[in-house]
C-alpha cells in the first residue's frame, strides 16, 4: 500500500525535541490546532475539514479516516457528534498544506491533534482526497470555543430578545440581539456593528431583510440594565446564510460597566415576509397569496421548503442543480418572504418537476432581489428533472405548533386532532368535528405541527383514547384550501360550534408522513392521441353499467351509436413515495362485467367545457388497475394488477391508460360543434394525499366541427381559461 504506517511523530517535529503529548497543547494550555468546516457547504454543520496549524490553514486526507475521527472533529467544533463523513473532496478541493494524513482516532480524543497520524505536514495525498464531515446540528451546551485570527463566529444559540411591550407580538421582529456562549446569554457591543450584520441575523430568524428603528427607547432600557457583553465584534459581508459563516471582528476589552463605553448593546429590527405579518398572540392573519410571482416552491413538506420553479414566457420550469449553492438558495428564500436558506438541496430531493429546465449553473452574489437577476446559463443541455434544485428556508418562530396537538396515536405522527379553543371565555383543549373533514384539512394540521404531509384523514377516532378533558368539540365546519398555515386560518364556524354527529368517536384525526407521492399527467401524450370514435350501444354494455356514458344513453336505442372522444393517459409519479390506493384490497369492489377490481371509486375526471367554464360533457375513470406500466431506467416495477396483485405507482414509474380501454373517453354524442376546453383531473377528490395538487389538472383547447376534433395547447397545472383563449 502507498500509505506509510501511522507513527506518533514525523522526523521534522521530533527534531524539535518536543514531547509527543505537546503536539496537542502548548504552554498556554490551548490546543495548537483549530478546526473549521469549509468548501461547498449546504448546512453550517457540514463541510471540508480544515486545520489551522503553525499559522496556516490546511486540509485532512481521507486515507484511514473513520466515523470515530469525524466524531472527534465535530465535538472539537462544538457539535454533539457526527452524522457521517465523506471522502474524495465532496465539498470541493482545499488549498495550501495537507496537514494530516492516515488519521486514526478511537473517538474518545479531545482533539484531532491527539489522534495518531503520520504527523503534521507528512502526507502523500492530493486535494482531491480532502475529507469532509456532517455533524449533528445540536451544539454542546456551555461549549467554550477557541478563537484565532480569521476564524468564523461560533456560538451555541442566537436570539432576538424583545422588550416587554413587544413580547406578545408574533413573530418577534425587533429587540436586543443576544448570543449564548459558555452557557450564558450575552449582548454584543454595537460600536463595530453595521446593517450587513443585521441582515444576516434577520435571515437566520426567518426574515428577508432588516430595517431602521427608533434607538431612543433602547438606549433608555440599556442604561438601566446590567450588561454582560460577548468578547468579540462580528464582521459579516451580508450575504452569509448563518452567523457561523461570518468572521470574528476585534476582541472587545472587558472593563465591567465601562465595556462598550462608546456604544450600547446591539438592537436588530427585521422586516417579516407578508405571510408572517406580526399579530397579537391569539389568532393569525389570513394566508397570504403572492400575486404573479416569478419564483415558487413546490413539493415541500414544510412551509418554506420545496423544489425551486421559475416562470419564463408564461411557463413554469425548474432549475438545474449544477453549481447550486446556499447563496443562490438564500436569494430564493428572501425573495419569497422567508429568511436565509438552511439548506440548498440537489438531485430532485423535493421530487421532480415537469416542463422545461429554465436555469442552469446559477451564480448569485447574495444581494439580488430575485433569482432571475442572478447570472445563469440558459442552456440546460444534459440537465434532466433528476437534477432539479430545491431549498429549505429559515422561517420565523410563529408558535403554530403550540395551538394544536395529536392525542392517542401509536406514534407522534398520528392521533386525534385537539385544538386550543375558546370555551366560556377561557382557552381549553378540545376536539374538531369530523363533518367534511378530509385530506386538505389533514394536510394543514400536519404542516402546522411540522410533521410533513397527511397520509390519512380520519372521521372516526374512537380507537385513539385522548385526554378525556379534551373530548368536547371546540371547532366545527372546517374547510381548508390547503394553502393555510394553521387550522385557524381555514374557514370554520368560529365560536358557534355545530356538530350534528356530536364529536366523541367522530372527532377528526390524522396521520402524517414526511414523504408523499406526486402524480402528473403527461399532457403531450393526451394531445398526440386524441381522436373520435363512433361506437354502437350494443358494444358499450359494460361501460354503460359503470356510468361511463352521458345521461342520454339511458334512453338510447341499442342499435344507435355514441360518439366518443378518446385519448391515452400517461400518469407519472414524480414524488418521494409510492402512490397507493387508500382502500385496502379487502374493500376493493369487483365489477363482474369488466372482470376486474376497482381500488378507488374515481381516479380521474374527464370533462369537456365551454370557453366560459360550463361543463358540456363528462367522463370518469375508476381506478380499476393501478400498476407500473413503465419505469425510468434503473427502477424496478413493484405493482402489477394480475392475479389480484398489489396496486400502486412506484416513484419514477408511470401507469398508462390506453385510448382503446373502456371508459377512457368522453361521450360527446350530444355536443354541438364549437370551441371547447378538454380537462383531465387526477385524484379529483384528494382521496390520496400528494405533495403537490396543482399539477393534477391538465387542460387543452379543442375545436369540434361535427366530424373531426383538433386538440392543441395542452398543458399541466392551473391556468385560467382566459390564458388558454388568448393563446388561440
XYZ file of C-alpha atoms in Angstrom:
728
model
C 0.000 0.000 0.000
C 1.165 3.552 -0.755
C 0.280 4.891 2.736
C 3.057 4.613 5.341
C 2.103 3.119 8.703
C 0.944 5.654 11.268
C 3.611 6.950 13.593
C 3.459 9.194 16.595
C 5.934 11.824 15.367
C 7.448 12.696 11.991
C 11.162 13.392 11.814
C 10.556 17.117 11.212
C 8.766 17.539 14.521
C 10.831 15.099 16.578
C 13.948 17.068 15.640
C 12.461 19.931 17.653
C 12.689 17.711 20.718
C 9.026 18.347 21.638
C 7.399 15.518 23.651
C 4.597 13.658 21.883
C 1.896 14.957 24.224
C 2.897 18.518 23.339
C 1.595 18.149 19.794
C -1.847 18.799 21.157
C -1.211 21.502 23.711
C 1.018 24.489 24.115
C 2.291 26.176 27.281
C -0.864 28.296 27.454
C -2.866 25.054 27.744
C -4.637 25.805 24.463
C -4.679 23.392 21.513
C -2.156 24.338 18.857
C -4.700 23.432 16.178
C -8.052 24.973 15.350
C -10.685 23.395 13.095
C -13.301 24.775 10.713
C -15.740 23.426 8.118
C -15.244 24.953 4.674
C -15.985 24.379 0.996
C -19.250 23.951 -0.884
C -21.407 23.638 2.235
C -25.147 23.170 2.231
C -25.513 23.498 6.015
C -23.328 25.274 8.563
C -22.620 21.978 10.335
C -21.090 20.218 7.324
C -18.105 20.800 5.085
C -14.475 20.113 4.279
C -12.363 19.631 7.418
C -9.685 22.326 7.634
C -6.939 22.582 10.272
C -5.225 25.791 11.459
C -1.669 24.848 12.479
C 1.534 26.829 12.673
C -0.237 29.978 11.410
C -1.595 28.305 8.253
C -4.865 26.671 7.186
C -4.711 23.223 5.563
C -6.799 20.096 4.997
C -7.035 16.463 6.122
C -6.559 13.458 3.798
C -9.327 10.827 3.659
C -6.888 7.858 3.974
C -7.855 5.760 7.037
C -10.324 8.433 8.165
C -13.334 6.972 10.027
C -16.590 7.906 11.744
C -14.599 7.930 15.004
C -12.358 10.665 13.624
C -15.466 12.527 12.442
C -16.874 12.357 15.997
C -13.669 13.935 17.343
C -13.793 16.693 14.691
C -17.436 17.542 15.363
C -17.064 17.640 19.142
C -13.981 19.827 18.791
C -16.120 22.196 16.723
C -18.768 22.341 19.464
C -21.336 19.921 17.987
C -22.676 16.954 19.963
C -21.456 14.383 17.433
C -21.028 13.332 13.805
C -23.674 12.054 11.387
C -21.320 10.929 8.605
C -18.079 11.678 6.752
C -17.232 11.973 3.054
C -14.027 11.150 1.146
C -12.742 12.443 -2.204
C -13.264 16.194 -1.764
C -17.069 16.064 -1.731
C -17.086 19.680 -0.518
C -14.541 20.816 -3.089
C -10.744 20.794 -3.124
C -8.964 22.776 -0.432
C -5.810 24.852 -0.792
C -2.456 25.005 0.923
C -0.922 22.228 3.025
C -2.472 18.843 3.725
C -1.722 18.882 7.433
C -2.883 15.395 8.467
C -2.868 12.001 6.734
C -3.637 8.438 7.888
C -5.526 9.737 10.915
C -6.509 7.022 13.427
C -8.920 8.023 16.224
C -10.662 5.913 18.852
C -13.429 8.528 19.171
C -12.591 9.485 22.743
C -9.852 12.012 21.933
C -10.385 15.659 22.946
C -8.783 16.954 19.753
C -7.930 15.707 16.283
C -4.327 16.549 17.241
C -4.466 13.777 19.857
C -5.220 11.088 17.245
C -2.427 9.021 15.721
C -1.304 10.148 12.269
C 1.753 10.488 10.065
C 2.336 13.793 11.827
C 1.688 17.387 10.830
C 2.559 18.086 7.206
C 3.568 14.491 6.345
C 1.283 13.346 3.542
C 1.378 11.831 0.068
C -2.196 12.907 -0.748
C -3.666 15.373 -3.212
C -6.501 17.806 -2.510
C -8.817 15.507 -4.474
C -8.684 13.353 -1.303
C -9.733 16.077 1.149
C -12.112 14.702 3.773
C -15.446 16.234 4.803
C -17.866 15.651 7.682
C -21.540 16.151 8.513
C -22.041 16.947 12.194
C -25.158 16.861 14.322
C -26.905 20.241 14.214
C -27.065 20.344 18.033
C -24.446 22.367 19.897
C -22.744 21.195 23.080
C -24.297 23.289 25.914
C -21.759 25.597 27.539
C -19.086 24.799 24.938
C -16.135 27.224 25.024
C -14.863 27.963 21.532
C -11.185 28.672 20.989
C -10.709 31.611 18.642
C -7.769 32.542 16.483
C -7.487 35.308 13.916
C -9.580 34.763 10.780
C -11.964 32.266 12.366
C -15.715 32.285 11.883
C -18.261 33.064 14.591
C -19.228 30.075 16.715
C -21.817 30.373 19.467
C -24.403 27.983 20.867
C -27.554 29.975 20.056
C -28.694 33.343 18.734
C -31.915 35.154 19.656
C -33.703 38.494 19.377
C -34.930 39.410 22.856
C -37.980 41.640 22.600
C -38.757 44.412 25.061
C -41.706 43.910 27.422
C -44.082 45.862 25.175
C -43.316 43.615 22.177
C -43.165 40.162 23.768
C -46.770 39.278 22.943
C -46.246 40.041 19.271
C -45.786 37.044 16.990
C -43.306 36.768 15.427
C -40.714 38.763 17.382
C -39.121 41.057 14.796
C -37.239 43.549 16.953
C -35.186 43.604 20.119
C -31.770 43.242 21.701
C -29.511 40.706 19.994
C -28.155 38.043 22.337
C -25.777 35.128 21.756
C -25.374 32.121 24.027
C -21.734 31.394 24.715
C -20.385 29.260 27.522
C -23.966 28.511 28.551
C -24.783 32.196 29.211
C -26.717 34.762 27.163
C -24.579 37.775 26.286
C -25.090 41.029 24.388
C -22.872 42.358 21.588
C -21.346 45.826 21.656
C -22.669 47.925 18.754
C -19.515 50.018 18.235
C -18.494 47.982 15.162
C -21.988 46.827 14.193
C -23.468 47.510 10.742
C -26.569 46.748 8.652
C -24.879 43.808 6.915
C -24.596 42.053 10.267
C -28.275 42.756 10.969
C -29.227 41.353 7.575
C -27.572 38.037 8.452
C -29.260 37.896 11.875
C -32.682 38.624 10.344
C -32.141 35.893 7.747
C -31.353 33.362 10.480
C -34.570 34.316 12.312
C -36.675 33.751 9.174
C -36.986 37.335 7.905
C -35.976 38.534 4.405
C -34.446 41.840 5.477
C -33.602 44.399 8.172
C -35.000 47.902 8.759
C -34.287 51.042 10.760
C -35.767 51.557 14.218
C -36.083 54.174 16.947
C -32.958 53.878 19.125
C -34.143 56.175 21.937
C -36.214 53.660 23.979
C -33.450 51.053 23.657
C -30.803 53.492 24.949
C -33.025 54.198 27.945
C -33.533 50.482 28.614
C -29.836 49.657 28.153
C -28.815 52.332 30.661
C -30.978 50.671 33.334
C -29.966 47.071 32.679
C -26.959 45.135 33.834
C -24.999 44.153 30.746
C -22.991 41.030 30.011
C -21.063 41.643 26.798
C -19.680 38.973 24.500
C -15.936 39.311 23.993
C -15.863 39.923 20.226
C -17.303 42.047 17.461
C -18.661 40.490 14.251
C -17.731 41.117 10.642
C -20.318 39.863 8.087
C -20.455 40.642 4.375
C -24.279 40.491 4.459
C -24.814 37.514 2.159
C -23.976 34.776 4.674
C -26.754 32.291 5.365
C -25.800 31.925 9.022
C -23.853 33.845 11.662
C -21.419 30.915 11.820
C -20.278 31.870 8.292
C -19.292 35.398 9.380
C -15.785 36.327 10.514
C -14.906 37.375 14.036
C -14.020 41.045 14.378
C -11.805 42.632 17.003
C -11.709 41.446 20.582
C -13.780 43.568 22.984
C -11.894 44.509 26.132
C -13.982 43.606 29.169
C -13.953 46.606 31.551
C -17.001 45.963 33.710
C -19.590 48.736 33.345
C -17.208 50.616 31.058
C -17.223 47.837 28.418
C -18.549 49.236 25.113
C -18.263 52.750 26.568
C -18.972 54.477 23.260
C -21.945 52.274 22.413
C -24.723 50.074 23.723
C -25.994 46.504 23.151
C -26.857 45.705 19.520
C -30.538 46.027 18.586
C -31.855 44.296 15.480
C -35.112 45.128 13.682
C -36.338 42.857 10.871
C -38.959 43.065 8.121
C -41.156 39.934 8.106
C -42.419 38.348 4.908
C -46.037 39.282 4.216
C -47.267 35.803 5.103
C -45.808 36.274 8.616
C -47.150 39.747 9.394
C -46.921 40.346 13.165
C -50.085 39.808 15.147
C -51.204 39.521 18.736
C -50.683 36.134 20.343
C -54.204 34.804 19.667
C -55.197 34.415 16.038
C -53.102 34.929 12.905
C -53.522 36.839 9.677
C -55.234 35.038 6.825
C -52.999 33.080 4.488
C -51.366 35.457 2.015
C -51.168 34.570 -1.667
C -48.415 36.224 -3.676
C -49.677 37.768 -6.907
C -47.854 36.842 -10.126
C -44.635 35.525 -8.547
C -41.619 34.785 -10.752
C -40.355 32.083 -8.402
C -42.253 29.476 -6.371
C -41.625 26.369 -4.250
C -43.353 23.049 -4.903
C -43.352 19.597 -3.308
C -42.042 20.558 0.138
C -43.430 19.054 3.322
C -42.996 22.226 5.400
C -43.621 25.911 4.892
C -40.529 27.481 3.333
C -39.180 24.430 1.570
C -39.627 22.847 -1.839
C -38.436 22.424 -5.395
C -37.498 25.776 -6.995
C -39.577 26.681 -10.038
C -39.323 29.850 -12.154
C -41.747 31.452 -14.603
C -40.446 32.220 -18.077
C -42.519 33.139 -21.138
C -45.676 32.157 -19.284
C -44.418 28.654 -18.486
C -43.186 27.273 -15.168
C -39.938 25.330 -15.239
C -37.251 24.085 -12.872
C -33.622 24.958 -12.008
C -30.743 22.556 -12.698
C -28.614 21.801 -9.640
C -25.236 22.391 -11.370
C -23.353 24.850 -9.097
C -26.463 25.185 -6.893
C -25.347 26.509 -3.509
C -26.500 28.092 -0.262
C -26.065 31.617 -1.645
C -28.469 31.077 -4.549
C -30.846 29.220 -2.236
C -30.828 32.213 0.142
C -31.767 34.585 -2.702
C -34.789 32.358 -3.419
C -35.789 32.231 0.250
C -35.580 36.000 0.772
C -37.443 36.651 -2.489
C -40.349 34.530 -1.243
C -40.542 36.299 2.119
C -38.592 33.797 4.206
C -35.197 34.179 5.851
C -31.862 32.836 4.622
C -31.555 29.246 3.423
C -30.901 26.421 5.865
C -30.054 24.069 3.044
C -29.519 24.026 -0.732
C -30.799 20.675 -1.998
C -29.737 18.905 -5.187
C -30.744 15.738 -7.014
C -34.534 16.342 -7.006
C -34.693 15.829 -3.224
C -38.142 17.512 -3.243
C -39.430 15.474 -6.183
C -39.070 16.000 -9.920
C -40.746 18.873 -11.705
C -42.291 18.957 -15.157
C -41.859 21.158 -18.200
C -38.597 22.863 -19.238
C -35.432 23.378 -17.190
C -35.188 27.184 -17.349
C -31.917 27.859 -15.477
C -28.556 26.126 -15.162
C -25.238 26.956 -13.448
C -26.822 29.708 -11.345
C -24.393 32.118 -9.683
C -25.651 34.733 -7.204
C -23.833 37.417 -5.227
C -26.441 37.072 -2.492
C -27.852 40.601 -2.752
C -30.154 40.040 -5.738
C -33.848 40.787 -5.219
C -34.802 37.761 -7.308
C -33.211 34.560 -8.533
C -33.955 35.780 -12.053
C -31.376 38.591 -11.534
C -28.545 36.113 -10.878
C -26.177 35.022 -13.615
C -27.214 31.703 -15.156
C -26.690 29.600 -18.221
C -29.992 29.394 -20.157
C -28.655 26.339 -21.983
C -29.684 23.353 -19.876
C -28.477 20.625 -22.241
C -27.831 17.468 -20.279
C -29.950 18.590 -17.313
C -32.876 16.305 -16.530
C -35.516 16.645 -13.834
C -33.454 14.204 -11.773
C -31.226 17.264 -11.119
C -33.943 19.688 -10.005
C -32.729 22.106 -7.318
C -34.623 22.717 -4.078
C -34.323 24.755 -0.870
C -35.125 24.716 2.830
C -35.551 28.209 4.255
C -35.449 29.654 7.755
C -38.958 30.689 8.819
C -39.980 32.804 11.833
C -40.897 31.150 15.127
C -44.667 31.578 14.988
C -45.584 29.125 17.747
C -48.131 27.444 15.461
C -47.486 24.038 16.997
C -48.488 25.288 20.461
C -52.156 25.660 19.474
C -52.633 22.158 18.126
C -51.751 18.602 19.197
C -52.310 14.964 18.267
C -53.544 12.687 21.015
C -53.842 8.919 21.458
C -51.905 7.778 18.390
C -49.425 4.916 18.293
C -46.638 7.337 17.374
C -46.081 11.135 17.267
C -47.208 11.265 13.622
C -50.843 10.254 14.194
C -53.764 10.795 16.556
C -56.968 12.643 17.316
C -56.695 16.349 16.457
C -57.043 18.582 19.515
C -57.028 22.377 19.287
C -56.745 25.165 21.803
C -60.097 26.916 21.505
C -62.214 29.391 23.413
C -64.922 27.966 25.664
C -66.840 30.045 28.210
C -64.319 32.852 27.948
C -61.192 30.771 28.521
C -58.802 28.768 26.347
C -59.271 24.990 26.615
C -58.195 21.938 24.627
C -60.947 20.283 22.599
C -61.644 18.189 19.507
C -62.581 19.053 15.932
C -65.878 17.935 14.386
C -65.213 15.483 11.569
C -68.110 16.637 9.342
C -66.496 17.459 5.954
C -63.068 16.521 7.378
C -60.759 15.372 4.569
C -57.248 15.292 3.129
C -56.889 19.083 2.689
C -57.750 19.725 6.329
C -55.380 16.960 7.452
C -52.619 18.489 5.278
C -52.897 21.800 7.146
C -52.743 20.025 10.535
C -49.600 18.076 9.606
C -47.888 21.196 8.243
C -48.824 23.260 11.320
C -47.275 20.629 13.593
C -44.138 20.310 11.456
C -44.941 16.666 10.679
C -44.923 16.872 6.874
C -47.775 15.711 4.645
C -51.023 13.990 5.579
C -51.155 10.301 4.744
C -54.723 9.894 6.044
C -57.660 11.934 7.308
C -59.910 10.108 9.788
C -63.564 10.866 10.523
C -63.707 8.334 13.353
C -61.174 8.205 16.173
C -62.840 6.048 18.843
C -59.767 3.754 18.808
C -57.494 6.645 19.891
C -58.120 7.470 23.528
C -57.138 11.077 24.040
C -57.342 13.252 27.124
C -60.990 12.932 28.331
C -60.978 16.575 29.418
C -60.442 17.491 25.745
C -63.438 15.476 24.432
C -65.847 18.418 23.849
C -65.898 19.800 20.290
C -64.431 23.329 20.095
C -64.137 23.683 16.290
C -66.561 22.664 13.535
C -67.318 23.263 9.873
C -63.637 23.254 8.948
C -62.896 23.719 5.235
C -59.309 24.270 4.036
C -57.916 25.127 0.614
C -54.558 23.602 1.544
C -52.529 26.850 1.468
C -53.265 27.827 5.086
C -50.500 27.850 7.699
C -52.846 26.960 10.557
C -56.214 25.272 11.039
C -57.407 28.586 12.488
C -56.929 30.218 9.066
C -59.294 27.724 7.393
C -62.992 28.508 7.060
C -64.886 27.256 10.135
C -67.913 28.050 12.244
C -65.980 30.206 14.693
C -67.430 30.440 18.195
C -70.785 28.995 17.094
C -69.842 25.302 17.122
C -72.321 22.977 15.424
C -71.553 19.256 15.110
C -74.603 17.057 14.308
C -72.711 13.827 14.995
C -71.699 15.148 18.389
C -67.921 14.646 18.174
C -66.767 11.894 20.542
C -65.909 8.869 18.447
C -66.464 11.044 15.360
C -63.755 13.556 16.266
C -61.299 14.377 13.452
C -57.940 12.603 13.285
C -54.863 12.496 11.058
C -51.747 10.521 10.315
C -48.754 12.356 8.883
C -45.698 11.411 6.841
C -42.532 13.212 5.737
C -42.796 11.988 2.119
C -45.675 11.827 -0.347
C -46.350 10.808 -3.956
C -46.943 13.356 -6.718
C -48.959 12.303 -9.781
C -48.518 14.249 -13.024
C -50.361 13.643 -16.311
C -48.274 13.763 -19.493
C -50.065 16.499 -21.452
C -48.182 15.744 -24.676
C -49.484 12.175 -24.791
C -53.085 13.407 -24.474
C -52.562 15.923 -27.282
C -50.999 13.316 -29.592
C -53.577 10.555 -29.072
C -56.942 12.374 -29.219
C -59.448 11.113 -31.821
C -63.177 10.424 -32.326
C -64.841 7.007 -32.496
C -68.481 6.180 -33.262
C -69.324 3.026 -31.331
C -72.654 1.123 -31.273
C -74.588 0.927 -27.994
C -74.624 -2.879 -28.027
C -70.773 -2.796 -27.734
C -70.915 -0.440 -24.736
C -72.895 -2.551 -22.282
C -70.175 -2.755 -19.600
C -69.276 0.927 -19.945
C -72.956 1.845 -19.609
C -73.213 -0.176 -16.402
C -70.246 1.743 -14.987
C -71.852 5.113 -15.878
C -69.171 5.978 -18.440
C -71.694 7.387 -20.945
C -73.731 10.586 -20.861
C -77.264 10.615 -19.448
C -78.961 10.407 -22.860
C -77.526 6.878 -23.308
C -80.091 5.588 -20.787
C -82.862 6.059 -23.396
C -80.781 5.329 -26.495
C -81.751 2.610 -28.963
C -79.378 -0.419 -28.740
C -78.634 -0.085 -32.461
C -77.691 3.610 -32.200
C -74.137 4.935 -31.970
C -72.343 7.003 -29.347
C -69.637 9.477 -30.377
C -66.620 9.079 -28.079
C -63.697 11.479 -27.659
C -60.847 9.047 -26.950
C -57.251 9.667 -25.751
C -54.488 7.984 -23.781
C -53.466 8.965 -20.233
C -49.885 8.513 -19.070
C -49.676 9.272 -15.345
C -46.221 9.647 -13.740
C -45.340 9.521 -10.051
C -42.719 12.270 -9.613
C -42.948 12.366 -5.809
C -40.916 10.848 -2.987
C -43.105 7.871 -2.067
C -45.303 5.361 -3.904
C -48.905 6.203 -4.790
C -51.135 3.582 -3.155
C -54.943 3.371 -3.125
C -56.374 4.441 0.207
C -58.701 1.437 0.388
C -57.254 -1.933 1.419
C -57.637 -4.870 -1.022
C -60.371 -6.359 1.184
C -62.621 -3.382 0.387
C -61.957 -3.190 -3.365
C -65.104 -3.535 -5.470
C -65.429 -6.360 -8.023
C -67.011 -5.357 -11.350
C -68.313 -8.513 -12.935
C -68.876 -7.144 -16.438
C -65.291 -5.924 -16.868
C -63.927 -8.721 -14.653
C -61.679 -6.529 -12.514
C -61.420 -4.809 -9.113
C -61.806 -1.082 -8.541
C -59.351 0.110 -5.896
C -60.599 3.741 -5.980
C -64.131 4.911 -6.650
C -62.913 7.651 -9.008
C -59.304 8.052 -10.106
C -59.706 10.688 -12.839
C -62.372 13.089 -14.126
C -62.642 13.853 -17.840
C -64.633 16.964 -18.783
C -65.381 18.938 -21.939
C -66.209 22.547 -21.073
C -67.269 25.645 -22.949
C -64.827 28.562 -23.008
C -66.668 30.185 -20.082
C -66.159 27.053 -17.954
C -69.588 25.416 -18.290
C -69.418 21.626 -18.433
C -70.973 20.224 -21.627
C -69.848 16.585 -21.416
C -68.082 14.450 -18.835
C -66.464 11.108 -18.190
C -64.596 9.440 -15.366
C -62.120 6.658 -14.834
C -62.424 4.396 -11.827
C -59.004 3.133 -10.817
C -59.631 -0.439 -11.897
C -55.938 -1.176 -12.173
C -53.113 0.959 -10.811
C -49.812 -0.540 -11.896
C -46.313 0.253 -13.121
C -46.611 0.118 -16.917
C -43.120 1.552 -17.466
C -40.333 2.867 -15.193
C -37.306 5.115 -15.561
C -34.038 3.325 -16.175
C -32.754 1.541 -13.085
C -36.124 1.493 -11.263
C -37.826 -1.837 -10.629
C -41.574 -2.289 -11.185
C -43.365 -3.084 -7.923
C -47.067 -3.062 -8.754
C -48.939 -5.388 -11.088
C -52.692 -5.976 -11.183
C -52.628 -9.569 -12.469
C -53.764 -12.281 -10.037
C -55.192 -9.764 -7.557
C -51.731 -8.229 -7.136
C -50.783 -5.087 -5.218
C -51.879 -1.850 -6.885
C -49.991 1.438 -6.982
C -47.468 3.546 -8.910
C -43.801 3.442 -7.845
C -41.733 6.651 -7.665
C -40.135 7.085 -11.097
C -42.734 4.911 -12.854
C -45.927 5.623 -14.750
C -49.279 3.987 -15.397
C -50.732 4.208 -18.896
C -54.444 4.020 -19.685
C -54.505 3.379 -23.420
C -57.050 5.116 -25.647
C -58.658 1.761 -26.559
C -59.624 0.847 -22.960
C -63.277 1.048 -21.868
C -64.247 4.374 -20.242
C -61.053 6.070 -21.461
C -63.188 8.680 -23.214
C -65.734 11.472 -23.008
C -69.179 10.783 -24.531
C -69.759 13.850 -26.785
C -72.786 12.469 -28.674
C -74.927 15.463 -27.633
C -72.211 18.131 -28.041
C -72.663 20.778 -30.744
C -69.741 21.859 -32.971
C -67.603 24.652 -31.497
C -64.548 25.568 -29.416
C -64.108 23.834 -26.066
C -61.721 23.107 -23.179
C -60.727 19.471 -22.576
C -59.888 18.990 -18.894
C -58.441 15.959 -17.096
C -58.131 15.905 -13.284
C -56.227 13.132 -11.460
C -57.207 12.152 -7.910
C -60.019 14.757 -8.080
C -61.455 14.070 -4.621
C -57.995 14.239 -2.967
C -58.633 10.684 -1.809
C -54.882 10.025 -1.643
C -52.541 12.673 -0.203
C -49.943 14.136 -2.599
C -47.118 16.618 -2.165
C -48.485 18.886 -4.927
C -52.069 19.012 -6.202
C -51.517 21.956 -8.575
C -50.107 19.625 -11.261
C -53.043 17.176 -11.090
C -55.032 19.160 -13.631
C -54.458 19.249 -17.395
C -56.263 21.451 -19.918
C -56.295 21.570 -23.716
C -58.031 23.682 -26.318
C -60.348 21.649 -28.551
C -62.171 22.528 -31.768
C -65.001 20.249 -32.905
C -66.601 20.702 -36.349
C -69.180 17.924 -36.047
C -66.980 15.400 -37.862
C -63.420 15.840 -36.563
C -61.753 17.215 -33.453
C -58.483 19.123 -33.044
C -56.736 19.206 -29.665
C -53.902 21.668 -29.026
C -52.188 23.852 -26.371
C -52.311 21.050 -23.798
C -50.592 21.960 -20.530
C -50.375 20.686 -16.976
C -51.003 22.903 -13.956
C -53.599 25.510 -13.082
C -54.046 28.197 -15.719
C -57.205 30.205 -16.125
C -59.405 29.854 -19.188
C -58.564 33.398 -20.249
C -54.908 32.432 -20.729
C -55.984 29.499 -22.876
C -58.220 31.671 -25.007
C -55.727 34.449 -25.778
C -53.185 31.858 -26.896
C -55.555 30.696 -29.608
